Amino acid sequence: MAKSYDICIVGGCGHVGLPLGMAFADRGQNVALYDINEPVIAKVNKGVVPFKENGAEEVLGRVVKSKKLSATNDSKVVADSKTVVLVIGTPVDEHLNPKVSEIIRAVKEIQDYLDDDQLLVMRSTLFPGVTDKVAAYLKKQGKKTLVAFCPERIVEGHALTELYELPQIVAGCTPEATKRASDLFKILTKKVIVTKPVEAELAKLMTNTWRYINFAISNQFYMIANASGHDFYNVYNAMTEDYPRLKSFAKAGLAAGPCLFKDTMQLSAFSGNNFFLGHSAMLVNEGLPGFIINAMKQKHDLTHSTVAVLGMAFKGDNDDPRESLSYKLKKNLEVEADVILCHDPYIKDPRFVSLDEIKKKADIVVVATPHTVYKDLDWGDKTVIDMWNFYGKGGLV
Ligand SMILES: NC(=O)c1ccc[n+]([C@@H]2O[C@H](COP(=O)([O-])OP(=O)(O)OC[C@H]3O[C@@H](n4cnc5c(N)ncnc54)[C@H](O)[C@@H]3O)[C@@H](O)[C@H]2O)c1
């Protein structure tokens, strides 16, 4: 029977699903977004982008108007689509282990709508082996649905350029699944790279882990320099100026968010918790808020200080608060400081205060998230803790 949609995205209103759906729709595909978040579905169908993503308003307006894209909470839409892409969240549990059962549960929820002519693309970041497990599960149910893993590698905020520019890793469980998935992603990008599913799962986890470890190196060096009374950025600048081999040496700063931490922990779980480098990176990155507070305590009487946390999103120019270390900084400060004031230009929270209030009341300002809009602010004679060297005046606490 003819299907109404080329592509259905399960988890389609999320940070990965929505830009992906928009990109396919903008290339002429009929796209259905299936999600369980009703308020967000309503927004998307009105052409309102529910989070900050560069260039998204214009594209969403266009594809909603042309009816190339629509969102629904009716899972039957899965049955009416040639290809199904599954991209729900894959957090780790309280033991820092993957919640594999949630992915299997999501597949079980839609399995009655899957048929033998469809391709199921797994796009969530998966624990190694899960794609093959999904394929085996469906086979056991008597389904011949093709299964492939095609990891998402965009960085939040830049999806609508990177989806077209990055090569797509494609890993089918059968040659036919690889062919179908390759043809699908060639709608967006020129280059596909073919691997086995487990290799692609490892490639995605290792990519995020590599970045997380890189940030940890900078943060560890920052702490070493600071603890001995030296400004890390004098060292950093000397190291990186006209020195191509250190191009990827990141600045120090709070490194967290919904992906890097949990994917490093997934890789660690995969290695039987013997991934010392990954765990060390976690200790370093997660330890930075505590280090900053301890260093502040050496120089300031925090019990009589009002401390402002500038930026609550997990990274600059973004509105995503998920797993942001700004919140850990705030929580730790609550034990030490007299008053904590928080601000973010993109996250609405009644507990946050205005920049004017911070200017009036704060003794110490910590640049937690380097949003560009903070760049031109003049903090006068306030103490500014700037681990990113955002203001170019050094990062010494
Ligand atoms: N955020 C990123 O930049 C990024 C980048 C690359 C890969 N990833 C990976 O992509 C996956 C999704 O991440 P995200 O940031 O888009 O998460 P998200 O929470 O923003 O989106 C997930 C969406 O799935 C929906 N959902 C949850 N369970 C569902 C179900 N059973 N049926 C239908 N819809 C359901 C949620 O309502 C939500 O809208 C994760 O595995 C993540 O690691 C994320």
XYZ file of C-alpha atoms and ligand atoms in Angstrom:
441
model
C 0.000 0.000 0.000
C 1.306 3.482 -0.847
C 2.622 5.387 2.130
C 1.912 9.057 2.834
C 5.350 9.841 4.251
C 8.866 9.230 3.050
C 10.283 9.505 6.553
C 8.896 9.285 10.074
C 11.165 10.420 12.880
C 10.450 8.897 16.288
C 11.576 11.485 18.835
C 11.089 13.963 16.009
C 10.604 17.097 18.107
C 13.909 16.806 19.959
C 17.242 18.552 19.435
C 18.350 15.985 16.843
C 15.032 14.825 15.405
C 13.605 18.234 14.554
C 16.545 19.671 12.551
C 16.941 16.312 10.783
C 13.263 16.297 9.832
C 13.485 19.907 8.679
C 16.536 19.170 6.539
C 14.847 16.203 4.827
C 11.620 18.170 4.339
C 13.563 21.080 2.875
C 15.038 18.628 0.349
C 11.522 17.646 -0.766
C 10.805 14.637 1.457
C 7.409 14.209 3.132
C 8.296 14.055 6.809
C 6.230 13.071 9.849
C 7.611 13.773 13.300
C 6.304 11.386 15.919
C 6.856 12.500 19.506
C 5.231 12.151 22.943
C 5.781 15.762 24.033
C 2.438 17.376 23.181
C 3.243 21.044 23.959
C 6.323 20.833 21.749
C 4.353 19.099 18.967
C 1.867 22.005 19.020
C 4.692 24.536 18.768
C 6.349 22.741 15.856
C 3.071 22.552 13.932
C 2.720 26.329 14.353
C 6.216 26.805 12.930
C 7.723 27.696 16.307
C 11.189 26.206 16.944
C 11.197 24.999 20.575
C 14.926 25.576 21.162
C 17.748 27.717 19.847
C 19.075 26.407 16.531
C 20.698 28.678 13.956
C 18.561 29.333 10.888
C 15.785 27.017 12.071
C 12.860 29.473 12.204
C 13.042 30.222 8.502
C 13.300 26.566 7.458
C 10.578 25.361 9.840
C 8.213 28.112 8.678
C 8.834 27.065 5.087
C 8.364 23.303 5.520
C 5.294 23.621 7.768
C 3.668 25.989 5.277
C 4.398 23.701 2.335
C 3.061 20.754 4.406
C 6.305 18.841 3.832
C 6.634 18.422 7.607
C 4.148 17.883 10.406
C 4.339 16.608 13.979
C 2.000 14.225 15.783
C 1.628 12.132 18.919
C -0.135 9.385 16.969
C 2.286 6.484 16.615
C 0.272 5.067 13.690
C 2.182 7.500 11.496
C 5.077 5.018 11.740
C 3.077 2.528 9.652
C 2.444 5.169 6.992
C 6.164 5.940 6.361
C 8.709 4.305 4.067
C 11.606 4.933 6.433
C 11.499 5.208 10.221
C 14.290 7.049 12.077
C 14.496 6.505 15.832
C 16.231 9.262 17.774
C 15.027 9.358 21.354
C 17.358 10.342 24.222
C 19.834 7.744 25.539
C 20.963 8.942 28.974
C 22.959 6.829 31.432
C 21.399 5.562 34.670
C 22.344 6.241 38.306
C 25.239 3.764 37.966
C 26.481 5.604 34.852
C 25.472 2.605 32.745
C 23.456 2.825 29.495
C 19.684 2.357 29.697
C 19.545 -0.137 26.840
C 16.085 -1.286 27.878
C 14.651 2.158 27.004
C 15.708 1.816 23.379
C 14.287 -1.711 23.201
C 11.092 -0.422 24.818
C 10.793 2.353 22.206
C 11.213 -0.258 19.450
C 8.568 -2.451 21.104
C 6.197 0.537 21.187
C 6.334 0.883 17.400
C 6.950 -2.729 16.353
C 3.323 -3.401 15.395
C 3.588 -0.588 12.831
C 6.804 -1.839 11.251
C 6.555 -3.880 8.041
C 8.952 -5.842 5.839
C 9.448 -3.056 3.279
C 10.544 -0.439 5.760
C 13.992 0.683 6.807
C 14.463 1.426 10.516
C 17.350 3.836 11.063
C 18.694 3.948 14.615
C 20.086 7.476 15.119
C 20.294 7.820 18.897
C 23.817 7.401 20.251
C 23.853 3.725 21.187
C 25.785 1.394 23.461
C 27.865 -0.878 21.205
C 25.867 -3.895 20.076
C 22.395 -2.370 20.475
C 21.678 -1.984 16.739
C 22.354 -5.686 16.154
C 20.232 -6.459 19.212
C 17.317 -4.459 17.768
C 17.670 -6.257 14.416
C 17.750 -9.639 16.173
C 14.712 -8.696 18.258
C 12.672 -7.692 15.210
C 13.719 -10.863 13.373
C 12.505 -12.901 16.343
C 9.142 -11.156 16.037
C 8.964 -12.401 12.447
C 9.731 -8.965 10.940
C 11.975 -8.451 7.941
C 12.289 -4.698 8.521
C 15.755 -3.519 7.443
C 17.814 -2.032 10.296
C 20.762 0.387 10.116
C 22.653 2.594 12.548
C 23.428 6.083 11.229
C 24.784 8.198 14.087
C 24.078 11.903 14.410
C 27.288 13.912 14.636
C 26.045 17.521 14.485
C 26.808 19.997 17.225
C 23.725 21.679 18.710
C 23.072 25.066 17.152
C 24.708 24.188 13.814
C 22.605 21.222 12.697
C 21.222 22.932 9.624
C 24.645 23.469 8.123
C 26.391 20.356 9.430
C 23.695 17.919 8.263
C 24.625 18.901 4.707
C 28.381 19.194 5.212
C 29.447 16.296 7.430
C 29.920 12.844 5.924
C 27.331 10.379 7.212
C 28.459 7.118 8.810
C 26.112 4.381 7.591
C 26.040 0.897 9.103
C 23.363 -1.510 7.933
C 22.774 -4.865 9.568
C 22.530 -6.268 6.015
C 23.920 -5.023 2.671
C 20.380 -4.077 1.636
C 19.937 -1.976 4.785
C 23.275 -0.245 4.097
C 22.175 0.531 0.534
C 18.790 1.924 1.600
C 20.305 4.003 4.409
C 23.085 5.306 2.119
C 20.515 6.388 -0.483
C 18.515 8.097 2.244
C 21.409 10.176 3.574
C 22.670 11.040 0.092
C 19.581 13.257 -0.032
C 21.396 15.435 2.514
C 25.112 14.881 2.112
C 27.579 13.963 -0.620
C 29.603 11.451 1.345
C 28.664 8.335 3.261
C 31.148 6.188 5.158
C 30.160 2.534 5.504
C 31.038 0.458 8.576
C 29.583 -2.410 10.597
C 26.939 -1.341 13.160
C 29.152 -1.955 16.178
C 32.010 -0.002 14.552
C 29.691 2.932 13.932
C 28.406 2.771 17.518
C 32.003 2.852 18.758
C 32.910 5.626 16.312
C 30.155 7.846 17.715
C 31.028 7.157 21.356
C 34.748 7.585 20.713
C 34.182 10.889 18.887
C 32.373 12.366 21.879
C 34.822 10.833 24.327
C 37.785 12.259 22.401
C 36.265 15.730 22.743
C 35.477 15.233 26.426
C 39.055 14.128 27.142
C 40.387 17.098 25.165
C 38.401 19.485 27.353
C 39.658 17.648 30.434
C 43.294 18.172 29.367
C 42.699 21.934 29.195
C 40.848 21.952 32.491
C 43.543 19.929 34.238
C 46.289 22.229 32.897
C 44.198 25.243 33.975
C 43.976 23.858 37.510
C 47.697 23.030 37.645
C 48.650 26.560 36.564
C 46.107 28.214 38.856
C 47.002 26.152 41.902
C 50.606 27.326 41.566
C 49.546 30.963 41.171
C 50.158 31.223 37.422
C 47.741 32.436 34.795
C 46.989 29.469 32.520
C 46.290 31.763 29.571
C 49.822 33.160 29.526
C 50.946 29.561 29.151
C 48.131 28.639 26.730
C 48.838 31.600 24.450
C 52.552 30.840 24.396
C 51.807 27.221 23.529
C 49.285 27.845 20.754
C 50.533 30.977 18.977
C 51.627 29.995 15.454
C 51.958 26.384 16.575
C 49.798 24.216 14.317
C 50.142 20.989 16.307
C 48.110 22.522 19.152
C 45.231 23.763 16.981
C 42.752 21.507 18.745
C 43.894 22.537 22.248
C 40.672 23.873 23.768
C 40.377 26.684 26.279
C 39.509 25.725 29.829
C 35.865 25.989 30.940
C 32.865 24.036 32.179
C 32.555 21.002 29.907
C 29.308 19.083 30.158
C 25.972 18.914 28.342
C 23.642 16.116 27.320
C 26.187 14.083 25.299
C 29.897 14.201 26.176
C 29.725 13.069 29.802
C 27.210 10.273 29.279
C 28.839 8.997 26.104
C 32.220 8.802 27.845
C 30.504 6.831 30.599
C 28.844 4.555 28.017
C 32.265 3.792 26.547
C 33.555 3.173 30.032
C 30.714 0.735 30.741
C 31.499 -0.988 27.430
C 35.124 -1.439 28.517
C 34.056 -3.078 31.779
C 34.768 0.136 33.728
C 38.461 -0.154 32.908
C 38.532 3.059 30.897
C 40.757 4.999 33.272
C 41.324 7.909 30.903
C 37.576 8.405 30.470
C 36.912 8.293 34.194
C 39.835 10.645 34.841
C 38.388 13.092 32.293
C 35.082 12.917 34.136
C 36.742 13.629 37.483
C 38.607 16.605 36.022
C 35.667 18.158 34.161
C 33.169 17.526 36.942
C 35.727 18.774 39.463
C 36.191 22.194 37.895
C 33.267 23.915 39.711
C 34.649 22.710 43.055
C 38.163 23.813 42.141
C 36.916 27.311 41.244
C 35.028 27.631 44.522
C 38.002 26.455 46.590
C 40.294 28.875 44.775
C 37.788 31.712 45.354
C 37.648 30.839 49.048
C 41.414 31.355 49.354
C 41.045 35.006 48.327
C 37.517 36.013 49.310
C 35.245 35.695 52.284
C 32.456 33.950 50.401
C 30.202 33.750 53.457
C 29.747 37.532 53.143
C 29.775 37.648 49.342
C 27.106 37.793 46.674
C 28.270 35.634 43.778
C 26.726 35.809 40.315
C 26.741 32.828 37.950
C 26.686 34.201 34.434
C 25.194 31.743 31.931
C 23.282 28.586 32.835
C 23.186 26.779 29.466
C 25.712 23.984 28.976
C 27.563 25.971 26.324
C 27.761 29.465 24.896
C 25.030 30.916 22.645
C 22.787 27.939 23.359
C 19.622 27.577 25.455
C 20.028 23.948 26.530
C 20.318 23.564 30.324
C 20.664 19.764 30.233
C 23.563 18.539 32.400
C 25.003 22.053 32.524
C 27.777 22.424 35.092
C 26.525 25.951 35.817
C 23.886 24.271 37.983
C 26.524 22.247 39.814
C 28.491 25.456 40.383
C 25.348 27.126 41.718
C 24.557 24.198 44.044
C 28.092 24.064 45.417
C 28.110 27.829 45.899
C 24.903 27.596 47.909
C 26.903 25.891 50.645
C 29.664 28.499 50.636
C 28.412 31.931 49.572
C 25.954 34.357 51.149
C 23.791 35.011 48.070
C 23.862 33.434 44.602
C 22.428 35.261 41.597
C 21.966 33.454 38.287
C 21.430 34.806 34.790
C 20.937 33.383 31.339
C 19.726 35.319 28.293
C 18.113 32.274 26.669
C 16.714 30.167 29.505
C 13.515 31.340 31.173
C 13.508 30.659 34.917
C 11.726 32.793 37.514
C 14.671 32.279 39.883
C 17.074 34.017 37.530
C 17.756 37.757 37.873
C 18.526 40.553 35.430
C 21.999 41.715 34.476
C 21.144 45.059 36.102
C 20.536 43.322 39.425
C 23.842 41.479 39.090
C 25.601 44.744 38.293
C 24.070 46.322 41.405
C 24.450 43.480 43.897
C 27.207 41.024 42.974
C 30.661 41.155 44.545
C 32.008 38.349 42.369
C 30.930 37.379 38.851
C 31.727 33.889 37.532
C 31.543 33.545 33.751
C 30.089 30.040 33.671
C 28.818 30.045 30.072
C 30.476 32.355 27.538
C 27.403 33.717 25.752
C 28.465 36.317 23.168
C 25.936 38.821 24.567
C 28.090 39.090 27.722
C 31.092 40.231 25.702
C 30.571 43.992 25.912
C 29.600 44.134 29.581
C 31.744 46.281 31.828
C 32.039 44.823 35.316
C 33.905 47.829 36.751
C 35.878 46.873 39.849
C 33.997 43.630 40.556
C 36.010 40.423 40.792
C 35.440 38.454 37.594
C 36.269 34.732 37.548
C 36.889 33.957 33.906
C 38.091 30.390 33.371
C 37.425 30.763 29.603
C 39.495 33.960 29.319
C 36.329 35.273 27.694
C 37.269 38.883 28.456
C 40.899 38.370 27.406
C 42.223 39.524 30.775
C 43.454 36.111 31.898
C 41.871 33.259 33.804
C 43.524 33.400 37.199
C 41.101 32.896 40.076
N 21.743 16.976 21.263
C 22.743 16.787 20.422
O 23.432 17.719 20.003
C 23.081 15.406 19.909
C 24.055 15.263 18.933
C 24.339 14.005 18.449
C 23.664 12.903 18.941
N 22.732 13.056 19.932
C 22.016 11.860 20.405
O 20.708 11.893 19.837
C 19.772 11.302 20.736
C 18.639 12.279 21.006
O 19.167 13.411 21.646
P 18.375 14.779 21.725
O 19.324 15.788 22.274
O 17.679 15.052 20.449
O 17.281 14.421 22.829
P 15.939 15.237 23.107
O 15.543 14.878 24.487
O 16.125 16.664 22.735
O 14.909 14.601 22.077
C 14.338 13.335 22.220
C 12.864 13.431 21.816
O 12.320 12.123 21.874
C 11.002 12.206 22.415
N 10.684 10.866 22.916
C 11.166 10.260 24.031
N 10.675 9.010 24.127
C 9.880 8.819 23.040
C 9.103 7.729 22.557
N 9.058 6.569 23.236
N 8.420 7.889 21.415
C 8.457 9.046 20.721
N 9.169 10.124 21.131
C 9.882 9.998 22.262
C 11.097 13.298 23.467
O 9.835 13.844 23.766
C 12.034 14.305 22.762
O 11.309 15.250 22.010
C 20.568 10.885 21.965
O 20.948 9.540 21.831
C 21.791 11.787 21.902
O 22.892 11.232 22.570
C 22.405 14.272 20.406
